[in-house]
């Protein structure tokens, strides 16, 4: 195997990975970015509505309010120190992005324009605040492009279409990764002093999802197999407004601009569930409300969807009812939400300026993942023990600034803030340490696994198992769960895993660009993550944020202000899972400011 | 409905299939609103796992799945079956070397992109208050259209000038340059127009206009190229892009 040597190995080239690469480079480190996609194909590019930062360009705002909203949005499971780092870092990060040329929309004074978003308020929930900095409805696209442009300017080393398939550890430290060059099928070893996972989420575990096909959680699954626990896997966000059946995301920015949810009876139902901020309650609340309406028979035409209505006449009617002076017209909607209009016109044949959009909740974002501290260092237990040389940032990480439910815009904040921190920290770290050798037989194990998949002569095609897994997760580990559904899911996923290991076959026996082989391997990652998700959810006997148990409908602060850690040991064929619920939530803000204490979550 | 999809295939590792050949697949129960990408997935998953293509987001934002569909460049995830008819032909985009089936070598395309300095340059001191550089919404609007580019290569690989001469930077690189040339905050616009004034820059564009309808983001590509040409001729960037009345009042309250 060819061995490449770079001090910092960044896995993934989305927002977090590019930010990490930029700052590790600025810190003087020799950096390699290893990504299974061309960087500009990364999922960050699909983020629409905005990036939250308390700039106060249009309304009075403060990072403390942003931190509070984040903690409350996370149903008090967020680590409060991480929420504060996020909120304070957001301002600097957004200003820096502007200095890098990011074309934000502007206020009449030429400052960065901001809009309202779900759960973002000022003065501790008193009123909605314009905090989401935006570039039309393609803010993530602009962030991804801008960061990639800056990496080109800085001459960062990119290994595009190299898919990372294993993590190399030696003497308790991360020493590199193994990757497959997709174009040739060759295995490569990337030997580093530090590894940063910025490899994204795993929404493809579910069958209705906003996530790209490539969101298969590779980095998280690899880490899990190498003894790194996964944290808070039971918390997976369902975004309330996915295009019906397709799952394509319709940004919360639609509701930020005045759009409302309407049930089959023509009622604006969010008034019942969140009397104060209504349609702009946090996402878990809105997703549950939609499910509740559907359960009551209030879906549109008796089906399992409702409408999102941003027609100017509807929006203006509700503005008038609420005594607001704003009015919008069709041109305004076209200007503010061009991509959303395009999606609906293309995929639904629906023109949102004249018709409401049919929507249903869609699997969207992993709050859980590889546990890290606020320095983006990977930690493995309740004592915050650090794995030397290993970092994680962005969706694949769980720092945990999002707790049990992430607020809209905070994913982009997370990846720029913690991506940046991971790069800075990794550069500092590699300056002070010597090279640790690669483990003996580096890469042999994963090479054998690929040989197994390639030569397996079973009866089942990987896509059949994947489709089944996605349905099982949708039906049993969705917005609402019970012990019964979760147990059923865990059992069936274990069976599917067994079949994946013993009974698959693929068609493509080649080496160059063998996507048949790579998809099969990715299915293994998804199955591992689906299984730990179901097991973590089964273990948490309360309802909090995105984890809603019908059999335990109440939040239980006495027993559950703790993070879930799940460990995997043993052979892939017979893994043993251990759960640890001793890692307490950080409540450092609450210690000096009682307003941060957990209370009933009302919007 | 039933649909026949005819795909131009090529596999350098398969004896007898090293050269391009056509293969037909028949799909039943196709819905009019199905995306072509889903149909290609059905073929790959249900019929022939060796069919190879790139894809990721599946809703027209990541730019992975550019291909030539019924003779015209599109993203497979942004084309609905109802718009293609019962017989569909799918080929790799033209002008770049084919690696396998619908996957082409994108490196020449990205090399052109990198050649036009696709990054923001401004070395003046940052604002003293530590905040953003100011820009009016009208100035921001001037280059809005070209910020939408996702580097899918639909435009460049639809261009006969690019097919004839792979050294031509191509429409996508010019669109990316436009985004910076007309950004009032950027200072390297003269360097960029000098690069594009070279023989393999904008003057290879013969205004064939294929690029504009090929763009899945509806960027006015030919117009952007024309504006860059004008900036080169006039050696200035002000007053070239026709700015509409673009000032949008921020919502109150």
XYZ file of C-alpha atoms in Angstrom, chain A residues 37-38 40-43 45-46 48 54-59 91 95 97-114 116 128 130 135-136 138 141-142 145-146 148-150 152-153 160-161 183-184 204 210-215 246 248-249 257 326 332 335-336 339 342-343 345-349 461 463 466 507-516 519 522, chain B residues 11-13 33 35 37-38 41 44-65 77-80 82-83 99-100 103-107 109-110 113-114 118-123 126-127 130-137 140-141 143-145 147-153 176 179-180 183 185 216-218 244 246-253:
184
model
C -16.429 13.424 -2.904
C -15.060 16.440 -4.666
C -17.896 21.128 -3.540
C -20.213 18.066 -3.611
C -20.292 17.924 0.191
C -23.590 18.105 2.006
C -23.713 22.895 0.220
C -27.354 21.961 0.647
C -30.315 26.721 2.945
C -25.753 37.374 17.379
C -24.430 40.220 15.235
C -27.338 42.417 16.186
C -27.457 43.974 12.726
C -31.258 44.263 12.709
C -32.392 43.499 16.262
C -19.868 36.076 15.606
C -17.336 38.016 10.233
C -16.434 34.264 6.410
C -17.421 37.712 5.157
C -13.759 38.713 5.104
C -13.088 35.590 3.025
C -15.551 36.972 0.495
C -18.752 35.148 1.352
C -21.525 37.060 -0.441
C -24.059 37.531 2.335
C -27.242 39.436 1.614
C -27.095 42.962 2.959
C -29.133 45.330 5.105
C -29.885 48.823 3.808
C -26.726 49.970 5.661
C -24.656 47.363 3.842
C -24.236 45.079 6.839
C -24.858 41.331 6.767
C -28.614 40.750 6.555
C -30.324 38.511 9.123
C -35.786 34.946 11.867
C -38.132 36.184 18.024
C -33.357 38.165 13.406
C -27.106 34.469 1.296
C -30.516 33.970 -0.343
C -28.216 28.894 -0.373
C -23.548 26.538 -0.740
C -21.842 29.883 -0.267
C -17.691 27.453 -2.034
C -15.963 30.198 -0.048
C -12.980 25.638 -0.861
C -11.849 28.795 -2.671
C -9.741 29.803 0.313
C -7.205 26.638 -3.173
C -5.692 30.025 -2.377
C -10.461 14.000 -3.835
C -12.453 10.799 -4.306
C -10.595 5.866 -9.486
C -8.213 2.917 -9.163
C -29.461 7.437 5.004
C -33.125 15.211 3.423
C -29.650 13.695 3.353
C -27.469 13.031 0.330
C -26.855 9.442 -0.776
C -23.313 9.809 0.509
C -24.395 10.554 4.085
C -39.125 12.755 -1.310
C -36.026 17.129 0.111
C -35.663 19.925 2.588
C -40.281 34.871 6.144
C -44.730 43.632 7.415
C -40.216 39.234 -2.392
C -36.012 36.965 -4.231
C -35.713 35.454 -0.777
C -34.050 27.603 -4.643
C -37.218 25.867 -7.958
C -37.359 22.588 -5.962
C -41.651 23.683 -9.322
C -39.238 20.964 -10.491
C -40.179 18.052 -8.252
C -43.807 18.699 -7.383
C -45.056 20.849 -10.207
C -28.215 -7.739 -2.879
C -29.805 -2.634 -1.686
C -30.550 -1.176 2.885
C -22.114 -7.653 -9.305
C -19.058 -5.534 -9.971
C -15.767 -7.385 -9.628
C -13.634 -4.549 -10.985
C -11.342 -2.164 -9.166
C -11.779 1.145 -10.947
C -14.645 3.223 -9.609
C -16.408 0.238 -8.127
C -19.402 1.987 -6.604
C -21.182 -1.344 -6.210
C -22.154 1.123 -1.532
C -21.317 1.918 3.288
C -15.438 -0.350 -18.740
C -11.642 -0.309 -19.117
C -11.307 -3.431 -16.967
C -42.590 12.379 -11.330
C -36.304 11.487 -11.257
C -31.423 9.460 -11.107
C -33.853 7.137 -9.318
C -30.409 3.614 -9.285
C -27.929 -0.373 -10.760
C -29.645 -1.951 -7.765
C -32.144 -4.275 -9.421
C -30.548 -5.189 -12.735
C -26.851 -4.482 -13.083
C -24.640 -3.419 -10.193
C -21.762 -2.620 -12.513
C -23.510 0.491 -13.870
C -21.363 3.324 -12.603
C -22.230 6.968 -12.033
C -21.546 9.741 -9.576
C -24.332 11.160 -7.418
C -24.828 12.592 -3.997
C -27.493 15.100 -2.923
C -30.143 13.990 -5.452
C -31.815 17.397 -5.613
C -29.710 19.480 -7.922
C -27.370 21.179 -5.494
C -24.145 19.134 -5.278
C -23.473 18.895 -9.020
C -22.277 15.269 -9.102
C -24.592 13.726 -11.673
C -31.542 14.227 -10.274
C -33.240 17.306 -11.720
C -34.916 15.671 -14.700
C -38.319 14.050 -14.330
C -42.443 12.765 -17.695
C -40.188 15.202 -19.525
C -13.191 6.591 -16.687
C -16.088 4.134 -16.559
C -18.023 8.755 -14.797
C -15.582 11.124 -16.477
C -12.237 12.515 -15.359
C -13.117 15.897 -13.858
C -9.523 16.967 -13.299
C -12.342 20.821 -15.645
C -11.142 21.682 -12.139
C -11.438 26.437 -12.596
C -8.268 26.844 -10.523
C -11.294 31.454 -7.994
C -10.855 33.040 -4.588
C -11.525 36.338 -2.912
C -8.639 38.793 -2.806
C -8.654 41.915 -0.678
C -5.506 42.928 1.130
C -10.009 45.023 7.830
C -12.595 47.420 9.242
C -13.664 44.257 13.704
C -16.865 43.820 11.721
C -17.874 43.002 8.146
C -16.816 44.990 5.102
C -19.831 46.978 3.990
C -21.431 46.390 0.619
C -24.733 47.725 -0.677
C -27.385 45.193 -1.596
C -24.190 42.512 -4.017
C -26.886 41.897 -6.600
C -22.882 39.181 -9.230
C -25.726 37.242 -7.581
C -26.450 35.099 -10.619
C -22.686 32.836 -7.192
C -25.146 30.019 -7.907
C -22.607 27.914 -9.842
C -22.151 24.389 -8.450
C -19.289 23.341 -10.766
C -21.289 20.479 -12.275
C -19.670 21.054 -15.714
C -16.616 31.642 -11.481
C -18.493 36.137 -9.547
C -15.251 37.783 -8.351
C -17.707 41.830 -6.583
C -15.045 44.031 -2.447
C -29.268 23.420 -13.990
C -29.039 26.530 -11.814
C -30.464 28.752 -14.542
C -32.088 46.359 -11.924
C -32.732 45.468 -6.575
C -32.949 47.085 -3.177
C -35.112 44.932 -0.989
C -36.498 46.409 2.185
C -35.728 44.196 5.147
C -38.934 43.078 6.810
C -39.731 45.288 9.763
C -40.748 44.420 13.315
